Amino acid sequence: MGKTTLLNTLLGLVPATERIVLVEDAAELHPGHPHVVGLQARTANVEGTGVVSLADLVRQALRMRPDRLVVGECRGGEVVDLLAALNTGHDGGAGTLHANTPSDVPARLEALGMLGGLPRAALHAQVAAALQVLLQVRRGDRGRVLESICLLLPEGPDRVVTVVPAWVRGRGLGLAARALGALLRDRGVAAPPILSEPWPGSAGPA
């Protein structure tokens, strides 16, 4: 199960009444959903014209009134447009990102934000308001597996976003387990009772 397969599966669970708009470099996402609009980036022609970037497509996607805006993979400044979209009433977005570990994701987002001209403090403020759950997919001996589920939580006076585990393969619940349960319940999803319990050995609830 790779990140594309996982994202396809999650998008297939979106209610059929909602519109999903996909923005990709290459059309890899094919969710089993009846209301999907796909937008694909385009490189320059032999004359050096005709470029359609992911950032351009994210901005155009907003005119389609998506219920779910999805960027297949964030590799550059388009992350700024995606964060802006998710902070202007387009609740329920998703995307994929390459990072060495979950804890490296904020730094990776900072680097991409700089490509889009977004300062570090502004980037963290946007991320804290727009992104909540991080799913880590790891490649192992038997293929790719879901390695952890984490929350992106702001901390300290500067509200810098950090990654806090809610569940880790082989270890069980993490410090953000209760926060994840509360997030699910706030969205009308029946959270497993186990998410009301802190990680064994932790200092307390998230």
Coordinates of N, CA and C in Angstrom, one line a residue:
M1 N 0.8 -1.2 0.0 CA 0.0 0.0 0.0 C 0.9 1.2 0.0
G2 N 0.9 2.0 -1.1 CA 1.7 3.2 -1.2 C 0.8 4.4 -0.8
K3 N 1.4 5.6 -0.8 CA 0.7 6.8 -0.5 C -0.4 7.1 -1.4
T4 N -0.2 6.7 -2.7 CA -1.3 7.0 -3.7 C -2.5 6.0 -3.5
T5 N -2.2 4.8 -3.2 CA -3.2 3.8 -2.9 C -4.0 4.2 -1.6
L6 N -3.3 4.6 -0.6 CA -3.9 5.0 0.6 C -4.8 6.2 0.4
L7 N -4.3 7.2 -0.4 CA -5.1 8.4 -0.6 C -6.3 8.1 -1.5
N8 N -6.2 7.2 -2.5 CA -7.3 6.7 -3.3 C -8.4 6.1 -2.4
T9 N -8.0 5.3 -1.4 CA -8.9 4.6 -0.5 C -9.7 5.6 0.3
L10 N -8.9 6.6 0.9 CA -9.6 7.6 1.7 C -10.6 8.5 0.9
L11 N -10.2 8.8 -0.3 CA -11.1 9.6 -1.1 C -12.3 8.8 -1.5
G12 N -12.2 7.5 -1.6 CA -13.4 6.7 -1.9 C -14.4 6.7 -0.8
L13 N -14.0 7.1 0.4 CA -14.9 7.2 1.5 C -15.6 8.5 1.7
V14 N -15.2 9.5 0.8 CA -15.9 10.8 0.9 C -17.4 10.6 0.4
P15 N -18.3 11.2 1.1 CA -19.7 11.1 0.7 C -19.9 11.4 -0.8
A16 N -20.8 10.7 -1.4 CA -21.0 10.8 -2.9 C -21.6 12.2 -3.3
T17 N -22.1 12.9 -2.3 CA -22.7 14.2 -2.6 C -21.6 15.3 -2.7
E18 N -20.4 15.0 -2.3 CA -19.3 16.0 -2.3 C -18.5 15.9 -3.6
R19 N -18.0 17.1 -4.0 CA -17.2 17.2 -5.2 C -15.7 17.1 -4.8
I20 N -14.9 16.3 -5.4 CA -13.5 16.2 -5.2 C -12.8 16.7 -6.5
V21 N -11.9 17.7 -6.3 CA -11.1 18.2 -7.4 C -9.6 17.8 -7.1
L22 N -9.1 17.0 -8.1 CA -7.7 16.5 -8.0 C -6.8 17.4 -8.8
V23 N -5.6 17.8 -8.3 CA -4.6 18.5 -9.0 C -3.3 17.7 -8.9
E24 N -2.8 17.3 -10.1 CA -1.7 16.4 -10.2 C -0.7 16.8 -11.3
D25 N 0.6 16.4 -11.1 CA 1.5 16.5 -12.2 C 1.2 15.4 -13.2
A26 N 0.9 14.2 -12.8 CA 0.5 13.1 -13.6 C -0.7 12.5 -13.0
A27 N -1.6 12.0 -13.8 CA -2.9 11.5 -13.3 C -2.6 10.1 -12.7
E28 N -2.4 10.1 -11.4 CA -2.2 8.8 -10.7 C -3.4 8.4 -9.8
L29 N -4.1 9.4 -9.3 CA -5.2 9.2 -8.4 C -6.5 8.9 -9.2
H30 N -7.1 7.7 -8.9 CA -8.4 7.3 -9.5 C -9.3 6.8 -8.4
P31 N -9.8 7.7 -7.6 CA -10.6 7.2 -6.5 C -12.0 6.7 -6.9
G32 N -12.5 5.7 -6.2 CA -13.8 5.1 -6.5 C -14.9 6.1 -6.0
H33 N -15.1 7.1 -6.7 CA -16.0 8.2 -6.3 C -16.8 8.7 -7.5
P34 N -18.1 9.0 -7.4 CA -18.8 9.4 -8.6 C -18.7 10.9 -9.0
H35 N -18.0 11.7 -8.1 CA -18.0 13.2 -8.4 C -16.6 13.7 -8.3
V36 N -15.7 13.3 -9.3 CA -14.3 13.7 -9.3 C -14.0 14.5 -10.5
V37 N -13.3 15.6 -10.3 CA -12.7 16.4 -11.4 C -11.2 16.4 -11.3
G38 N -10.6 16.0 -12.4 CA -9.1 15.9 -12.4 C -8.5 17.0 -13.2
L39 N -7.5 17.7 -12.7 CA -6.7 18.7 -13.4 C -5.3 18.3 -13.4
Q40 N -4.6 18.4 -14.6 CA -3.2 17.9 -14.7 C -2.3 19.0 -15.2
A41 N -1.2 19.1 -14.6 CA -0.2 20.2 -14.9 C 0.4 19.9 -16.3
R42 N 0.9 20.9 -17.0 CA 1.4 20.7 -18.3 C 2.8 21.5 -18.4
T43 N 3.7 20.8 -19.0 CA 5.1 21.4 -19.2 C 5.1 22.3 -20.5
A44 N 6.2 23.0 -20.6 CA 6.3 23.9 -21.8 C 6.4 23.1 -23.1
N45 N 5.9 23.7 -24.2 CA 6.1 23.1 -25.5 C 7.5 23.4 -26.0
V46 N 7.8 23.0 -27.3 CA 9.1 23.2 -27.8 C 9.4 24.7 -28.0
E47 N 8.4 25.6 -27.9 CA 8.7 27.0 -28.0 C 8.8 27.6 -26.6
G48 N 8.7 26.8 -25.6 CA 8.9 27.3 -24.3 C 7.6 28.0 -23.7
T49 N 6.5 27.7 -24.3 CA 5.2 28.3 -23.8 C 4.2 27.2 -23.5
G50 N 3.1 27.6 -22.9 CA 2.1 26.7 -22.6 C 2.1 26.0 -21.3
V51 N 3.0 26.5 -20.4 CA 3.2 25.9 -19.1 C 1.9 26.1 -18.2
V52 N 1.4 25.0 -17.6 CA 0.4 25.1 -16.6 C 0.9 24.5 -15.3
S53 N 1.2 25.3 -14.3 CA 1.8 24.7 -13.1 C 0.8 24.2 -12.1
L54 N 1.2 23.5 -11.1 CA 0.3 23.0 -10.1 C -0.3 24.2 -9.3
A55 N 0.5 25.2 -9.1 CA 0.0 26.4 -8.4 C -1.1 27.1 -9.2
D56 N -0.9 27.1 -10.5 CA -2.0 27.7 -11.4 C -3.3 26.8 -11.2
L57 N -3.1 25.5 -11.2 CA -4.3 24.6 -11.2 C -5.0 24.7 -9.8
V58 N -4.2 24.9 -8.7 CA -4.9 25.0 -7.4 C -5.7 26.2 -7.4
R59 N -5.2 27.3 -7.9 CA -6.0 28.6 -7.9 C -7.3 28.4 -8.8
Q60 N -7.1 27.7 -10.0 CA -8.3 27.5 -10.8 C -9.3 26.6 -10.2
A61 N -8.8 25.6 -9.5 CA -9.7 24.6 -8.8 C -10.6 25.2 -7.9
L62 N -10.3 26.4 -7.3 CA -11.2 27.0 -6.3 C -12.4 27.5 -7.0
R63 N -12.4 27.8 -8.3 CA -13.5 28.3 -9.0 C -14.5 27.1 -9.2
M64 N -14.1 25.9 -9.0 CA -15.0 24.8 -9.2 C -15.8 24.4 -8.0
R65 N -15.6 25.2 -6.9 CA -16.3 25.0 -5.7 C -16.1 23.5 -5.1
P66 N -14.9 23.1 -4.9 CA -14.7 21.8 -4.4 C -15.0 21.6 -3.0
D67 N -15.6 20.5 -2.6 CA -15.7 20.1 -1.2 C -14.4 19.5 -0.7
R68 N -13.7 18.9 -1.5 CA -12.4 18.3 -1.2 C -11.4 18.7 -2.2
L69 N -10.4 19.4 -1.9 CA -9.3 19.8 -2.8 C -8.1 19.0 -2.5
V70 N -7.6 18.3 -3.5 CA -6.5 17.3 -3.3 C -5.3 17.6 -4.2
V71 N -4.2 17.8 -3.7 CA -2.9 18.0 -4.5 C -2.2 16.6 -4.4
G72 N -2.0 16.0 -5.6 CA -1.4 14.7 -5.6 C -0.1 14.6 -4.9
E73 N 0.8 15.6 -5.1 CA 2.0 15.6 -4.4 C 2.5 17.0 -4.4
C74 N 2.8 17.5 -3.2 CA 3.3 18.9 -3.0 C 4.8 18.9 -3.2
R75 N 5.4 19.5 -4.2 CA 6.8 19.6 -4.5 C 7.4 21.0 -4.5
G76 N 6.5 22.0 -4.5 CA 7.0 23.3 -4.6 C 6.1 24.4 -4.0
G77 N 6.1 25.6 -4.6 CA 5.4 26.7 -4.1 C 3.9 26.5 -4.1
E78 N 3.3 25.5 -4.8 CA 1.9 25.3 -4.8 C 1.3 25.0 -3.4
V79 N 2.2 24.6 -2.5 CA 1.7 24.3 -1.1 C 1.2 25.6 -0.5
V80 N 1.7 26.8 -0.9 CA 1.2 28.0 -0.4 C -0.3 28.2 -0.8
D81 N -0.6 28.0 -2.1 CA -1.9 28.1 -2.6 C -2.9 27.1 -2.0
L82 N -2.4 25.9 -1.8 CA -3.2 24.9 -1.1 C -3.6 25.3 0.3
L83 N -2.6 25.8 1.1 CA -2.9 26.2 2.4 C -3.8 27.4 2.4
A84 N -3.6 28.3 1.5 CA -4.6 29.4 1.4 C -6.0 29.0 1.1
A85 N -6.1 28.0 0.2 CA -7.4 27.5 -0.1 C -8.1 26.8 1.1
L86 N -7.3 26.0 1.8 CA -7.9 25.3 3.0 C -8.2 26.3 4.1
N87 N -7.7 27.5 4.1 CA -8.0 28.4 5.1 C -9.0 29.5 4.7
T88 N -9.7 29.2 3.5 CA -10.7 30.1 3.1 C -12.0 29.4 2.8
G89 N -12.4 28.5 3.7 CA -13.7 27.8 3.6 C -13.7 26.5 2.9
H90 N -12.6 26.0 2.3 CA -12.6 24.8 1.6 C -12.1 23.7 2.6
D91 N -13.0 23.2 3.4 CA -12.6 22.3 4.5 C -12.5 20.9 3.9
G92 N -11.5 20.2 4.2 CA -11.4 18.8 3.8 C -10.5 18.6 2.6
G93 N -9.2 19.0 2.7 CA -8.3 18.8 1.7 C -7.3 17.7 2.0
A94 N -6.5 17.3 1.0 CA -5.5 16.2 1.3 C -4.4 16.4 0.2
G95 N -3.3 15.7 0.5 CA -2.2 15.7 -0.4 C -1.1 14.8 0.1
T96 N 0.0 14.6 -0.7 CA 1.1 13.8 -0.3 C 2.4 14.7 -0.3
L97 N 3.3 14.2 0.5 CA 4.6 15.0 0.7 C 5.7 14.0 1.0
H98 N 6.9 14.2 0.5 CA 8.0 13.4 0.8 C 8.8 14.0 2.0
A99 N 9.1 13.2 3.0 CA 10.0 13.6 4.1 C 10.6 12.4 4.7
N100 N 11.7 12.5 5.3 CA 12.4 11.4 5.9 C 11.7 10.7 7.0
T101 N 11.1 11.6 7.9 CA 10.4 11.1 9.1 C 9.2 12.1 9.3
P102 N 8.2 11.6 10.0 CA 7.1 12.6 10.3 C 7.6 13.9 11.0
S103 N 8.6 13.8 11.8 CA 9.0 15.0 12.5 C 9.7 16.0 11.6
D104 N 10.1 15.5 10.4 CA 10.7 16.4 9.4 C 9.7 17.1 8.5
V105 N 8.4 16.8 8.7 CA 7.4 17.4 7.8 C 7.3 18.9 8.0
P106 N 7.3 19.5 9.2 CA 7.3 20.9 9.3 C 8.5 21.6 8.6
A107 N 9.7 21.0 8.7 CA 10.8 21.6 8.0 C 10.6 21.5 6.5
R108 N 10.1 20.4 6.0 CA 9.8 20.2 4.6 C 8.8 21.3 4.1
L109 N 7.8 21.5 4.9 CA 6.8 22.5 4.5 C 7.4 23.9 4.5
E110 N 8.3 24.2 5.5 CA 8.9 25.5 5.5 C 9.7 25.7 4.2
A111 N 10.4 24.7 3.7 CA 11.2 24.8 2.5 C 10.3 25.0 1.3
L112 N 9.2 24.3 1.2 CA 8.3 24.5 0.1 C 7.6 25.9 0.2
G113 N 7.3 26.3 1.4 CA 6.7 27.6 1.6 C 7.6 28.7 1.2
M114 N 8.9 28.6 1.4 CA 9.8 29.6 1.0 C 9.8 29.7 -0.6
L115 N 9.7 28.6 -1.2 CA 9.6 28.6 -2.7 C 8.4 29.4 -3.2
G116 N 7.3 29.4 -2.4 CA 6.1 30.2 -2.7 C 6.1 31.6 -2.1
G117 N 7.2 32.0 -1.4 CA 7.3 33.3 -0.9 C 6.6 33.5 0.4
L118 N 6.4 32.4 1.2 CA 5.7 32.5 2.5 C 6.7 32.4 3.6
P119 N 6.8 33.4 4.4 CA 7.7 33.4 5.6 C 7.4 32.3 6.5
R120 N 8.4 31.9 7.3 CA 8.3 30.8 8.3 C 7.2 31.0 9.2
A121 N 7.0 32.1 9.9 CA 6.0 32.3 10.9 C 4.6 32.2 10.2
A122 N 4.5 32.8 9.0 CA 3.2 32.8 8.3 C 2.9 31.3 7.9
L123 N 3.9 30.6 7.5 CA 3.7 29.2 7.1 C 3.2 28.4 8.2
H124 N 3.7 28.5 9.4 CA 3.3 27.7 10.5 C 1.9 28.1 10.9
A125 N 1.5 29.4 10.8 CA 0.2 29.8 11.2 C -0.8 29.2 10.2
Q126 N -0.5 29.2 8.9 CA -1.3 28.6 7.9 C -1.5 27.1 8.1
V127 N -0.4 26.4 8.4 CA -0.4 25.0 8.6 C -1.2 24.6 9.8
A128 N -1.1 25.4 10.9 CA -1.8 25.1 12.1 C -3.3 25.2 11.9
A129 N -3.7 26.1 11.0 CA -5.2 26.3 10.8 C -5.7 25.4 9.7
A130 N -4.8 24.9 8.8 CA -5.3 24.1 7.6 C -5.1 22.6 7.7
L131 N -4.0 22.2 8.3 CA -3.7 20.7 8.4 C -3.7 20.2 9.8
Q132 N -4.3 19.0 9.9 CA -4.5 18.4 11.2 C -3.9 17.0 11.4
V133 N -4.1 16.1 10.4 CA -3.7 14.7 10.5 C -2.6 14.4 9.5
L134 N -1.6 13.7 10.0 CA -0.5 13.2 9.1 C -0.4 11.7 9.1
L135 N -0.5 11.1 8.0 CA -0.4 9.6 7.9 C 1.0 9.3 7.2
Q136 N 1.8 8.5 7.9 CA 3.1 8.2 7.5 C 3.1 6.8 6.8
V137 N 3.5 6.7 5.6 CA 3.6 5.4 4.9 C 5.1 5.1 4.7
R138 N 5.5 3.9 5.2 CA 6.9 3.5 5.2 C 7.0 2.2 4.3
R139 N 8.2 2.2 3.6 CA 8.5 1.0 2.8 C 9.2 0.0 3.6
G140 N 8.7 -1.2 3.7 CA 9.4 -2.3 4.5 C 9.7 -3.5 3.6
D141 N 10.1 -4.6 4.2 CA 10.5 -5.8 3.5 C 9.3 -6.4 2.7
R142 N 8.1 -6.1 3.2 CA 6.9 -6.7 2.6 C 6.1 -5.6 1.8
G143 N 6.7 -4.5 1.5 CA 6.0 -3.5 0.8 C 5.8 -2.3 1.7
R144 N 4.9 -1.4 1.3 CA 4.6 -0.2 2.1 C 3.5 -0.5 3.1
V145 N 3.7 0.1 4.3 CA 2.7 -0.1 5.3 C 2.4 1.3 6.0
L146 N 1.2 1.4 6.6 CA 1.0 2.6 7.4 C 1.8 2.5 8.7
E147 N 2.7 3.4 8.9 CA 3.6 3.3 10.0 C 3.2 4.1 11.2
S148 N 2.5 5.2 11.0 CA 2.1 6.0 12.1 C 1.0 7.0 11.7
I149 N 0.2 7.4 12.6 CA -0.8 8.5 12.5 C -0.5 9.6 13.5
C150 N -0.3 10.8 13.0 CA 0.2 11.9 13.9 C -0.7 13.1 13.7
L151 N -0.7 14.0 14.7 CA -1.3 15.2 14.6 C -0.3 16.3 14.4
L152 N -0.7 17.4 13.7 CA 0.1 18.6 13.6 C -0.4 19.6 14.6
L153 N 0.4 19.9 15.6 CA -0.1 20.7 16.7 C 0.8 21.9 16.9
P154 N 0.2 23.1 17.1 CA 1.1 24.3 17.4 C 1.5 24.3 18.8
E155 N 2.7 24.7 19.1 CA 3.3 24.7 20.4 C 4.0 26.0 20.7
G156 N 4.1 26.4 21.9 CA 4.9 27.6 22.3 C 4.3 28.9 21.9
P157 N 4.9 30.0 22.3 CA 4.3 31.3 22.1 C 4.3 31.7 20.6
D158 N 5.2 31.1 19.8 CA 5.3 31.3 18.4 C 4.4 30.4 17.6
R159 N 3.7 29.5 18.3 CA 2.7 28.6 17.6 C 3.4 27.8 16.5
V160 N 4.6 27.3 16.7 CA 5.3 26.5 15.7 C 4.7 25.1 15.7
V161 N 4.4 24.6 14.5 CA 3.8 23.3 14.4 C 4.8 22.2 14.6
T162 N 4.4 21.3 15.5 CA 5.2 20.1 15.7 C 4.3 18.8 15.4
V163 N 5.0 17.7 15.2 CA 4.3 16.5 14.9 C 4.3 15.6 16.1
V164 N 3.0 15.3 16.5 CA 2.8 14.5 17.8 C 2.1 13.2 17.4
P165 N 2.7 12.0 17.7 CA 2.1 10.7 17.3 C 0.8 10.4 18.1
A166 N -0.1 9.9 17.3 CA -1.4 9.4 18.0 C -1.4 7.9 18.0
W167 N -0.7 7.3 17.0 CA -0.6 5.8 16.9 C 0.7 5.5 16.2
V168 N 1.5 4.6 16.6 CA 2.7 4.1 16.0 C 2.7 2.6 15.9
R169 N 3.0 2.1 14.7 CA 3.0 0.7 14.5 C 4.0 0.0 15.4
G170 N 3.6 -1.0 16.1 CA 4.4 -1.7 17.0 C 4.5 -1.1 18.4
R171 N 4.0 0.1 18.6 CA 4.0 0.8 19.9 C 2.7 1.1 20.4
G172 N 1.7 1.2 19.5 CA 0.3 1.5 20.0 C 0.1 3.0 20.0
L173 N -0.8 3.4 21.0 CA -1.2 4.8 21.1 C -0.1 5.7 21.5
G174 N -0.2 7.0 20.9 CA 0.8 8.0 21.2 C 0.1 9.1 22.0
L175 N 0.9 10.2 22.3 CA 0.5 11.3 23.1 C -0.7 12.0 22.6
A176 N -0.9 12.0 21.3 CA -2.0 12.7 20.6 C -3.2 11.9 20.4
A177 N -3.3 10.7 21.0 CA -4.4 9.8 20.8 C -5.7 10.4 21.2
R178 N -5.8 11.0 22.4 CA -7.0 11.7 22.9 C -7.4 12.8 22.0
A179 N -6.4 13.6 21.5 CA -6.7 14.7 20.6 C -7.3 14.2 19.3
L180 N -6.8 13.1 18.8 CA -7.3 12.5 17.6 C -8.7 12.0 17.8
G181 N -9.0 11.4 18.9 CA -10.4 11.0 19.2 C -11.3 12.2 19.3
A182 N -10.9 13.3 19.9 CA -11.7 14.4 20.0 C -12.0 15.0 18.6
L183 N -10.9 15.0 17.8 CA -11.1 15.6 16.4 C -12.1 14.8 15.6
L184 N -12.1 13.4 15.7 CA -13.0 12.6 15.0 C -14.4 12.9 15.5
R185 N -14.6 12.9 16.8 CA -15.9 13.2 17.4 C -16.5 14.5 17.0
D186 N -15.6 15.5 16.9 CA -16.0 16.9 16.5 C -16.6 16.9 15.1
R187 N -16.1 15.9 14.3 CA -16.5 15.8 12.9 C -17.6 14.8 12.7
G188 N -18.2 14.3 13.8 CA -19.3 13.4 13.7 C -18.9 12.0 13.4
V189 N -17.6 11.6 13.6 CA -17.2 10.2 13.4 C -17.1 9.5 14.7
A190 N -17.6 8.3 14.8 CA -17.5 7.5 16.0 C -16.1 7.1 16.2
A191 N -15.4 7.7 17.2 CA -14.1 7.3 17.5 C -14.0 6.1 18.4
P192 N -13.0 5.2 18.1 CA -12.9 4.0 19.0 C -12.7 4.4 20.4
P193 N -13.2 3.7 21.4 CA -13.0 4.0 22.8 C -11.6 4.1 23.2
I194 N -10.8 3.3 22.5 CA -9.3 3.3 22.9 C -8.7 4.6 22.7
L195 N -9.2 5.5 21.8 CA -8.6 6.8 21.6 C -8.9 7.7 22.8
S196 N -9.6 7.3 23.8 CA -9.8 8.1 25.0 C -8.7 7.8 26.0
E197 N -7.9 6.8 25.7 CA -6.8 6.5 26.6 C -5.5 7.0 26.2
P198 N -4.6 7.5 27.1 CA -3.3 8.0 26.7 C -2.4 6.8 26.4
W199 N -1.3 7.1 25.8 CA -0.2 6.2 25.5 C 0.3 5.6 26.8
P200 N 0.4 4.3 26.9 CA 0.9 3.7 28.2 C 2.3 4.3 28.5
G201 N 2.5 4.8 29.7 CA 3.7 5.3 30.1 C 3.9 6.8 29.8
S202 N 2.9 7.4 29.2 CA 3.0 8.8 28.8 C 2.7 9.7 30.1
A203 N 3.0 11.0 30.0 CA 2.8 11.8 31.1 C 1.3 12.2 31.3
G204 N 0.5 12.0 30.3 CA -0.9 12.4 30.4 C -1.5 12.6 29.1
P205 N -2.7 13.1 29.0 CA -3.4 13.3 27.8 C -2.8 14.3 26.9
A206 N -3.0 14.2 25.6 CA -2.4 15.2 24.7 C -3.2 16.5 24.8

